[in-house]
mmCIF file of C-alpha atoms in Angstrom:
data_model
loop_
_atom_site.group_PDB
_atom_site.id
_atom_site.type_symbol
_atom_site.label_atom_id
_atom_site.label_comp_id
_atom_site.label_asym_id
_atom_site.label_seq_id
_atom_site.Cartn_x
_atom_site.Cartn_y
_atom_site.Cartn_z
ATOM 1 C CA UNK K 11 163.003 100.833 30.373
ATOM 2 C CA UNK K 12 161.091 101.682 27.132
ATOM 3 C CA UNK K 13 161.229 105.993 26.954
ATOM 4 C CA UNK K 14 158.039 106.997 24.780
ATOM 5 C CA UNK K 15 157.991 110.323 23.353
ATOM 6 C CA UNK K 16 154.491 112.009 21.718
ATOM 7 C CA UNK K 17 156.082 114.748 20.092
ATOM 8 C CA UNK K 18 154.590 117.352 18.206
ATOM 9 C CA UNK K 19 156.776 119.994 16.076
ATOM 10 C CA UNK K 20 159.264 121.659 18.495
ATOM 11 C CA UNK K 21 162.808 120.490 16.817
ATOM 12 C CA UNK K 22 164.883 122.114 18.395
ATOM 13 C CA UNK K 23 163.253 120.925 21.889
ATOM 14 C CA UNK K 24 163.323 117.296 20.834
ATOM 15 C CA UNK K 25 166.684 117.508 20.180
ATOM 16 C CA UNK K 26 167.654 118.748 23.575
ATOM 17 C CA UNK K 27 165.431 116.205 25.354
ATOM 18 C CA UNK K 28 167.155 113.381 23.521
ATOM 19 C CA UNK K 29 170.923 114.861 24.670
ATOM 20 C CA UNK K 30 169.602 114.969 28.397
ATOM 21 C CA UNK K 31 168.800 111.488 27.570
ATOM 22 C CA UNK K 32 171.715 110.672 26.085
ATOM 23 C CA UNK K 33 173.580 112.091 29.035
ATOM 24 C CA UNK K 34 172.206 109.190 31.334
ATOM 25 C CA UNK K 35 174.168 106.831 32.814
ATOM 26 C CA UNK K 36 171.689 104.346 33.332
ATOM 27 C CA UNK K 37 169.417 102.427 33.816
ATOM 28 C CA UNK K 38 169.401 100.122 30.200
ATOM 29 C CA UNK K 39 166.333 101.450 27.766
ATOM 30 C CA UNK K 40 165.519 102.554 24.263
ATOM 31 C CA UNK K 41 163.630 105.025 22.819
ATOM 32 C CA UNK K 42 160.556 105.359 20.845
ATOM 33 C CA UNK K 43 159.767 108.371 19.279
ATOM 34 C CA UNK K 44 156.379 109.201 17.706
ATOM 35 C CA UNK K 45 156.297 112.076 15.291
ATOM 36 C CA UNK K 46 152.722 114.136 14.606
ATOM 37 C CA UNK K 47 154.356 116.863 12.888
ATOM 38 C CA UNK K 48 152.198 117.722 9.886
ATOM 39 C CA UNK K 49 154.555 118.632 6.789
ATOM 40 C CA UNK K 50 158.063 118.149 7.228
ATOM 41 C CA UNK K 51 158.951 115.971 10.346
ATOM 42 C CA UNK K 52 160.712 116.759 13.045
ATOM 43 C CA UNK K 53 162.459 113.605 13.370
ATOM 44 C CA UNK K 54 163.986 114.342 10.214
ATOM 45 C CA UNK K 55 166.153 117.300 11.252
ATOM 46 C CA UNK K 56 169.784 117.530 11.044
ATOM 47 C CA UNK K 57 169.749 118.292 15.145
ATOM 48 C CA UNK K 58 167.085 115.306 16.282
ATOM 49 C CA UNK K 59 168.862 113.389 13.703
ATOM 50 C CA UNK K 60 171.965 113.660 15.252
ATOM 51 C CA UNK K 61 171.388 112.968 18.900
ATOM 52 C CA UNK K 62 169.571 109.745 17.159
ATOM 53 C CA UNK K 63 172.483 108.841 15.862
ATOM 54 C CA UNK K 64 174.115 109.614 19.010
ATOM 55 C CA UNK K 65 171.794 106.913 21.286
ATOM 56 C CA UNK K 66 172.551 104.406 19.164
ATOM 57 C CA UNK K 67 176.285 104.728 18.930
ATOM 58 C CA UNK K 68 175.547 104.533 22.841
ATOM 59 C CA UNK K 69 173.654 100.898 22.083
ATOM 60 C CA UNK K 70 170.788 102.440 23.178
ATOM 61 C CA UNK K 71 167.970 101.490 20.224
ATOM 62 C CA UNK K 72 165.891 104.329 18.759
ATOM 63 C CA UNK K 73 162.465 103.571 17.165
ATOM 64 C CA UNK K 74 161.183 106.369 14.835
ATOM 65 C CA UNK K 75 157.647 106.715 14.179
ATOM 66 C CA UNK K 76 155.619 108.486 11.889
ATOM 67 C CA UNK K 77 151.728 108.165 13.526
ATOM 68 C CA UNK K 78 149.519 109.971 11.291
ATOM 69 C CA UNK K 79 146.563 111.476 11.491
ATOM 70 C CA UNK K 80 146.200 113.270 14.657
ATOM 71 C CA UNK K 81 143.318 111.857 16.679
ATOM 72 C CA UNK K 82 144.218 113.246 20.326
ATOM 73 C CA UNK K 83 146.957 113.110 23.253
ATOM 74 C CA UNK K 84 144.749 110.050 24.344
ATOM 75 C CA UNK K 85 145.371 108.249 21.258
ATOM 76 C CA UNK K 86 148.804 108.842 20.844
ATOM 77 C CA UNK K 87 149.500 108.014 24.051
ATOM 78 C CA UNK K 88 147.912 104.585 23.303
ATOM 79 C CA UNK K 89 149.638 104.347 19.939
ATOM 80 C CA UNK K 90 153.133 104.358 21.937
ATOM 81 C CA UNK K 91 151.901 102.239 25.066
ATOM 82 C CA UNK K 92 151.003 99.915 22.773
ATOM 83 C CA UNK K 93 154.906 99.444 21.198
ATOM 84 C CA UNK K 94 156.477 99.296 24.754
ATOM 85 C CA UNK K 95 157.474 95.952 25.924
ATOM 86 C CA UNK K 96 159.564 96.440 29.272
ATOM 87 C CA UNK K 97 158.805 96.291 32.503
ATOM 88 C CA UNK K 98 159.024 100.615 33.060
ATOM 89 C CA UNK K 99 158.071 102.497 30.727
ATOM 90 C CA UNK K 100 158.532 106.843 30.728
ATOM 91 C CA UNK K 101 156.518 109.270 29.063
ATOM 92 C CA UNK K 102 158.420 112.311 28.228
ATOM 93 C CA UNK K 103 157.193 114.947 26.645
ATOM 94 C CA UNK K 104 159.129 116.280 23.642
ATOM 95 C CA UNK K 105 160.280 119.956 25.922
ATOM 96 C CA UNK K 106 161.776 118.455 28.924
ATOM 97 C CA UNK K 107 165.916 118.164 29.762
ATOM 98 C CA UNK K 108 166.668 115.408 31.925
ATOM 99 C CA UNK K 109 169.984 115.983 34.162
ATOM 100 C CA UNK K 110 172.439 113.296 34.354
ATOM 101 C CA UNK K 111 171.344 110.217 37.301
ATOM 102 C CA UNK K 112 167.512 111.117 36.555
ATOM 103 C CA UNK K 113 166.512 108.028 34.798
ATOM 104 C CA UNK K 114 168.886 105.822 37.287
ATOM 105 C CA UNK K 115 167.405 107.772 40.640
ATOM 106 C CA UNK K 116 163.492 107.565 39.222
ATOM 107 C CA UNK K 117 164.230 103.705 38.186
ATOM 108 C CA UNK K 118 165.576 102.858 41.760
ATOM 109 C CA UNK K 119 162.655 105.085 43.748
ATOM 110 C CA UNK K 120 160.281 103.196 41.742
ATOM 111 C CA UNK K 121 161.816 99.580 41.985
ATOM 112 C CA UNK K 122 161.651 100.833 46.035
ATOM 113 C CA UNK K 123 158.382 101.628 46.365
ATOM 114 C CA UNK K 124 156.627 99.343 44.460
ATOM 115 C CA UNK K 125 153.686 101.422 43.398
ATOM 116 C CA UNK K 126 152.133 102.199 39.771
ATOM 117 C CA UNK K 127 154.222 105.596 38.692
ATOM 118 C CA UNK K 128 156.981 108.065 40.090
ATOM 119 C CA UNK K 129 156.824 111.589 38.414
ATOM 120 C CA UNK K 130 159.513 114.507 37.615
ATOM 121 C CA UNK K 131 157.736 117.157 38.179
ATOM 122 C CA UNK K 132 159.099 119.594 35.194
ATOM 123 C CA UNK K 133 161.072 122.608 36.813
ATOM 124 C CA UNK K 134 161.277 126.118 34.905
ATOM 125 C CA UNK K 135 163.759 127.353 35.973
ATOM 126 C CA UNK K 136 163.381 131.090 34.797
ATOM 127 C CA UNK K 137 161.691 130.886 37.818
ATOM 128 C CA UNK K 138 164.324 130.364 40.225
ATOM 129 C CA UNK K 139 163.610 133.805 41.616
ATOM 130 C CA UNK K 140 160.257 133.703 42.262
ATOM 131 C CA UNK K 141 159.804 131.523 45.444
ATOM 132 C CA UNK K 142 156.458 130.622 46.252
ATOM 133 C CA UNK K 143 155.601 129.363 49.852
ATOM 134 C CA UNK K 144 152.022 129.523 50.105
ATOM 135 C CA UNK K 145 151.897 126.910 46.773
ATOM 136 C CA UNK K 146 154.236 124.501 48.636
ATOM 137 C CA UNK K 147 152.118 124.463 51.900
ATOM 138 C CA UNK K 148 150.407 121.124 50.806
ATOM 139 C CA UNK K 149 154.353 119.132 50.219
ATOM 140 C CA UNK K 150 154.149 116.302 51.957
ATOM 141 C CA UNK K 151 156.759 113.132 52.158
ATOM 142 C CA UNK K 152 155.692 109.845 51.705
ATOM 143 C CA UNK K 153 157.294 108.666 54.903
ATOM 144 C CA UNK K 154 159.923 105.925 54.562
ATOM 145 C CA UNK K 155 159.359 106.580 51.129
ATOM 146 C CA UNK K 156 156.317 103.661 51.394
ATOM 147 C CA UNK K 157 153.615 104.724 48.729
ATOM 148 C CA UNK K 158 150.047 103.702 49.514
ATOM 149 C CA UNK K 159 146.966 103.951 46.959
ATOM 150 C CA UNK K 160 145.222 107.137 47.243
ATOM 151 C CA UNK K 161 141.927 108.811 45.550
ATOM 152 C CA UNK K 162 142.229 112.352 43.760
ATOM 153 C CA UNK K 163 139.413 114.158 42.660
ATOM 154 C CA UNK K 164 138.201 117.634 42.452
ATOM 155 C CA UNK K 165 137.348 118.871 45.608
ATOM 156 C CA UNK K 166 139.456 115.993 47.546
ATOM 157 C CA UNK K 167 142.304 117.228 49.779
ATOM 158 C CA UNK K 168 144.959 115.441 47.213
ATOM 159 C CA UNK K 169 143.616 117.512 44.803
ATOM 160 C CA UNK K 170 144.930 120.875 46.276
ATOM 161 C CA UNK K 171 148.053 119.400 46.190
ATOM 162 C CA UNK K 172 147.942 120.473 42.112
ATOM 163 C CA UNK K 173 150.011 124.341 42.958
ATOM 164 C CA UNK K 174 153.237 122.134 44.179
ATOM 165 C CA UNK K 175 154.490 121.937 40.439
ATOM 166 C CA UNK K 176 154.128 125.334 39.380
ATOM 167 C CA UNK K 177 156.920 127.321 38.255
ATOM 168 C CA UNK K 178 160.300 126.209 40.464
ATOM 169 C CA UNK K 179 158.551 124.943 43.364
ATOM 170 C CA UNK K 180 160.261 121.698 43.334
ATOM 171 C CA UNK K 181 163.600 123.094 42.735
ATOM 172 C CA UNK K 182 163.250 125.170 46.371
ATOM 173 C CA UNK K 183 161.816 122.232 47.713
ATOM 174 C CA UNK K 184 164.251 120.621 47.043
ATOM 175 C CA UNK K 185 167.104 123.146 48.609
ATOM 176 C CA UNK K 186 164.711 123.251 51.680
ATOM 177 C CA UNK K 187 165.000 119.300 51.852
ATOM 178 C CA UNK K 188 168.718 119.549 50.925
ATOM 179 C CA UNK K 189 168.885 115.589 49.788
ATOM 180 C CA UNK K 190 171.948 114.052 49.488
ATOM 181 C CA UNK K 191 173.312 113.824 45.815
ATOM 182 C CA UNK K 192 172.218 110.451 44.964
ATOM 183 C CA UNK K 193 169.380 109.812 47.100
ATOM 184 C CA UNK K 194 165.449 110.653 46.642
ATOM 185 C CA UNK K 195 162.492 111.261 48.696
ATOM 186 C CA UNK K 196 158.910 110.454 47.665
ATOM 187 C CA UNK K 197 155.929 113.050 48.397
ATOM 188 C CA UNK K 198 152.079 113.272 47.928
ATOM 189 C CA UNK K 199 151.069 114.619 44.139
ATOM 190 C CA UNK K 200 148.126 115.616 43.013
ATOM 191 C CA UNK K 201 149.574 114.571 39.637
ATOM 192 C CA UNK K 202 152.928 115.009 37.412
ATOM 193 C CA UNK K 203 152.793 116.120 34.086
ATOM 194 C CA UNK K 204 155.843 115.965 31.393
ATOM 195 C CA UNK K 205 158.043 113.034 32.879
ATOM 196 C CA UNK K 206 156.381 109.711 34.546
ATOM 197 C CA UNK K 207 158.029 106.363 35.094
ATOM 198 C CA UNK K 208 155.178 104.024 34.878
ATOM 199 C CA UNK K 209 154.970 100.238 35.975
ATOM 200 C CA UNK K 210 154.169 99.480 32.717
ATOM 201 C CA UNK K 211 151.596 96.504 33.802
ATOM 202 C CA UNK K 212 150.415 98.726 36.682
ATOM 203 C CA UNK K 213 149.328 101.316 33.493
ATOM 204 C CA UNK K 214 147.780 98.556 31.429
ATOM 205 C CA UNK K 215 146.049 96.935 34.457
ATOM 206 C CA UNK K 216 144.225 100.217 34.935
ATOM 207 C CA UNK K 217 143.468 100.286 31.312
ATOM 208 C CA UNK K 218 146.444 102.537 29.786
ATOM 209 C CA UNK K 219 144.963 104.888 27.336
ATOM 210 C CA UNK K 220 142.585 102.606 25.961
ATOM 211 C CA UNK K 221 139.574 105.441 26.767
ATOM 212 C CA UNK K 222 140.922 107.667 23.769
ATOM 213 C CA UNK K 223 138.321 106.646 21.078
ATOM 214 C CA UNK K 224 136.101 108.267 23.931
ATOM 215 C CA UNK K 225 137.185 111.766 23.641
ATOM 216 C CA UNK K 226 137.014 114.440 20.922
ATOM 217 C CA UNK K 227 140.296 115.302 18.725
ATOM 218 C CA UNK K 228 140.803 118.197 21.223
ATOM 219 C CA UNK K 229 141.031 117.699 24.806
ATOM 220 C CA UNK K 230 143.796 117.890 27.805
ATOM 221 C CA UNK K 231 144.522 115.787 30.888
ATOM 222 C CA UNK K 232 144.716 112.389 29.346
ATOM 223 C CA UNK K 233 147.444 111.903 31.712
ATOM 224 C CA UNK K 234 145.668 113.035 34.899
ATOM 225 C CA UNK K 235 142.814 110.410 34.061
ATOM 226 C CA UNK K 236 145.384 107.387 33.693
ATOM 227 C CA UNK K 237 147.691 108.440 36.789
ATOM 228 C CA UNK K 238 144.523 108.783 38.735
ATOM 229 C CA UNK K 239 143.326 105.450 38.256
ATOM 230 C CA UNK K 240 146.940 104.007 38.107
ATOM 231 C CA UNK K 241 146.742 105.898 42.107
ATOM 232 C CA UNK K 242 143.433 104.562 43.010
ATOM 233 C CA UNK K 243 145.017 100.338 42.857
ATOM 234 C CA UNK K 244 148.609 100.874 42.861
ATOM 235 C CA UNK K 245 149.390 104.239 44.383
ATOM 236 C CA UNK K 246 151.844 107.119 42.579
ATOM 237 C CA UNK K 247 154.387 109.679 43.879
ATOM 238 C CA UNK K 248 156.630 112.638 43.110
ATOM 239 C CA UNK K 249 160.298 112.468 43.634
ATOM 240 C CA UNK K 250 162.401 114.987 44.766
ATOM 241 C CA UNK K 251 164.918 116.186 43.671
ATOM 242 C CA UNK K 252 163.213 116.299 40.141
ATOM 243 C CA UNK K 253 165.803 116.594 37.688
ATOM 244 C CA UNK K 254 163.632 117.343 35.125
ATOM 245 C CA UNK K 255 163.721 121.195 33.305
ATOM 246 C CA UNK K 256 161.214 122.316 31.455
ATOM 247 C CA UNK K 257 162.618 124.624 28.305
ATOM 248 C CA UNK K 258 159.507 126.787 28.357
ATOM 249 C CA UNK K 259 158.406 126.374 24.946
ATOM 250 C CA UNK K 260 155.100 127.827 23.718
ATOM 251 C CA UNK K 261 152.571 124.785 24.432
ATOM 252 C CA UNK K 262 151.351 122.912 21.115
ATOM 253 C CA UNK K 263 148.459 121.832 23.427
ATOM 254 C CA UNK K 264 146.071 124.944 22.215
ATOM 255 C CA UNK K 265 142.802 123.162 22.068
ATOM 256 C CA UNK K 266 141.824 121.778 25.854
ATOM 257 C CA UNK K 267 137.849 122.008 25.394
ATOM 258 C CA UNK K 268 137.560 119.215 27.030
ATOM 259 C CA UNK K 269 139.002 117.994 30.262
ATOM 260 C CA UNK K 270 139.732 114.561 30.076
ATOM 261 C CA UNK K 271 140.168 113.018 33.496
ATOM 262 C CA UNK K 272 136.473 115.035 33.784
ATOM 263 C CA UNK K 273 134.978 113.104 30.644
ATOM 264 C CA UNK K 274 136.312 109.790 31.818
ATOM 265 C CA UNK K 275 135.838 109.872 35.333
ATOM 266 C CA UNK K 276 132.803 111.413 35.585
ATOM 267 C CA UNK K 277 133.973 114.083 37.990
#
């Protein structure tokens, strides 16, 4: 697995991303980490640094890049596609903790199902208090955990599905479901931002990222538009439970002008 990580400023997040990922137990994978930060660099801080240092004592190979100019999510997305070689490859955004057995329980699911993506939908957990039923009305297991190809658009019953990661919804799911530790079911998304375990030639097939050049500098939902046509051909789930926490840092997404998935898709 080949973990690709756009990241944008935030130290002190990237560093605790990379010790939930040096936490895992498994599957095999490296890292490659794409700095934007204008000035100094993130990936030069004593606390990134370190858990760095830290993967690769683990033999777990760490590729640091600089990838200057900023031209998009899009693009950088591309940028980092493009240095992947294995057969899975994650995208995980540069603010989200991994527990331990994520990587190994999201490898497995997807192995099982055979489809284009599994996402970990990202949990905030300051939440945990604040239940909300009427979003999770529209959770709905893949049965037998067989994924099938499905079309989401605006206005499409999929699409409603979009409430189901808000907040902690997935981590009361998940207590409703009660899953045994270990194991994983598969459920209907609308899509999964922050954490997604791509078939890596499912994602090119589709055409990646490669749409970038066809978007202004600021936009939003890059990833919606590739999941959704990674869902059309190959089909693309959630997995519960998620694992993933989201530290609930201030976004450094501020300019969204333009939806993405919108411009690409025509819808």
């Amino acid at each position: 697995m080949d973990v690709l990580i756009p990241s944008f400023g935030r130290p002190a997040e990237l560093a605790v991303t990379l010790a939930g990922l040096a936490g895992q137990e498994g599957p095999a994978f490296r890292v490659i980490l794409s700095d934007q930060t204008e000035g100094e660099a993130a990936i030069r801080q004593p606390a990134v640094r370190a858990m760095v240092r830290v993967l690769e004592a683990q033999g777990r190979p760490v590729r640091l890049e600089r990838h200057l100019p900023r031209r998009g999510l899009a693009e950088h997305r591309n940028f980092l596609l493009g240095l992947a070689s294995a057969p899975s490859v994650l995208f995980l955004d540069n603010d989200v903790w991994l527990e331990p057995g994520s990587l190994d329980r999201m490898s497995r699911a997807l192995q099982a199902a055979g489809c284009g993506f599994v996402g970990s939908a990202v949990q905030g957990l300051s939440y945990l208090d604040d239940s909300r039923p009427h979003e999770r009305s529209a959770f709905e297991l893949w049965p037998g955990n067989e994924v099938r190809p499905e079309r989401i658009r605006p206005g499409t019953d999929g699409f409603a599905r979009w409430p189901l990661h808000n907040a902690a919804n997935l981590a009361h799911a998940a207590a409703e479901l009660a899953v045994p530790p270990g194991e994983w079911r598969l459920y209907h998304v609308a899509w999964v931002g922050g954490c997604v375990l791509f078939d890596r030639r499912a994602l090119v097939d589709c055409g990646g990222f490669e749409f970038w050049d066809r978007l202004p500098l600021g936009h939003a939902g890059e990833d919606v538009a590739a999941q959704w046509r990674v869902m059309e051909r190959y089909g693309g789930a959630g997995i519960i439970p998620s694992g993933a926490v989201h530290l609930e840092a201030p976004t450094t997404v501020v300019d969204r002008d333009t939806d993405a998935a919108r411009e690409i898709l025509g819808q």
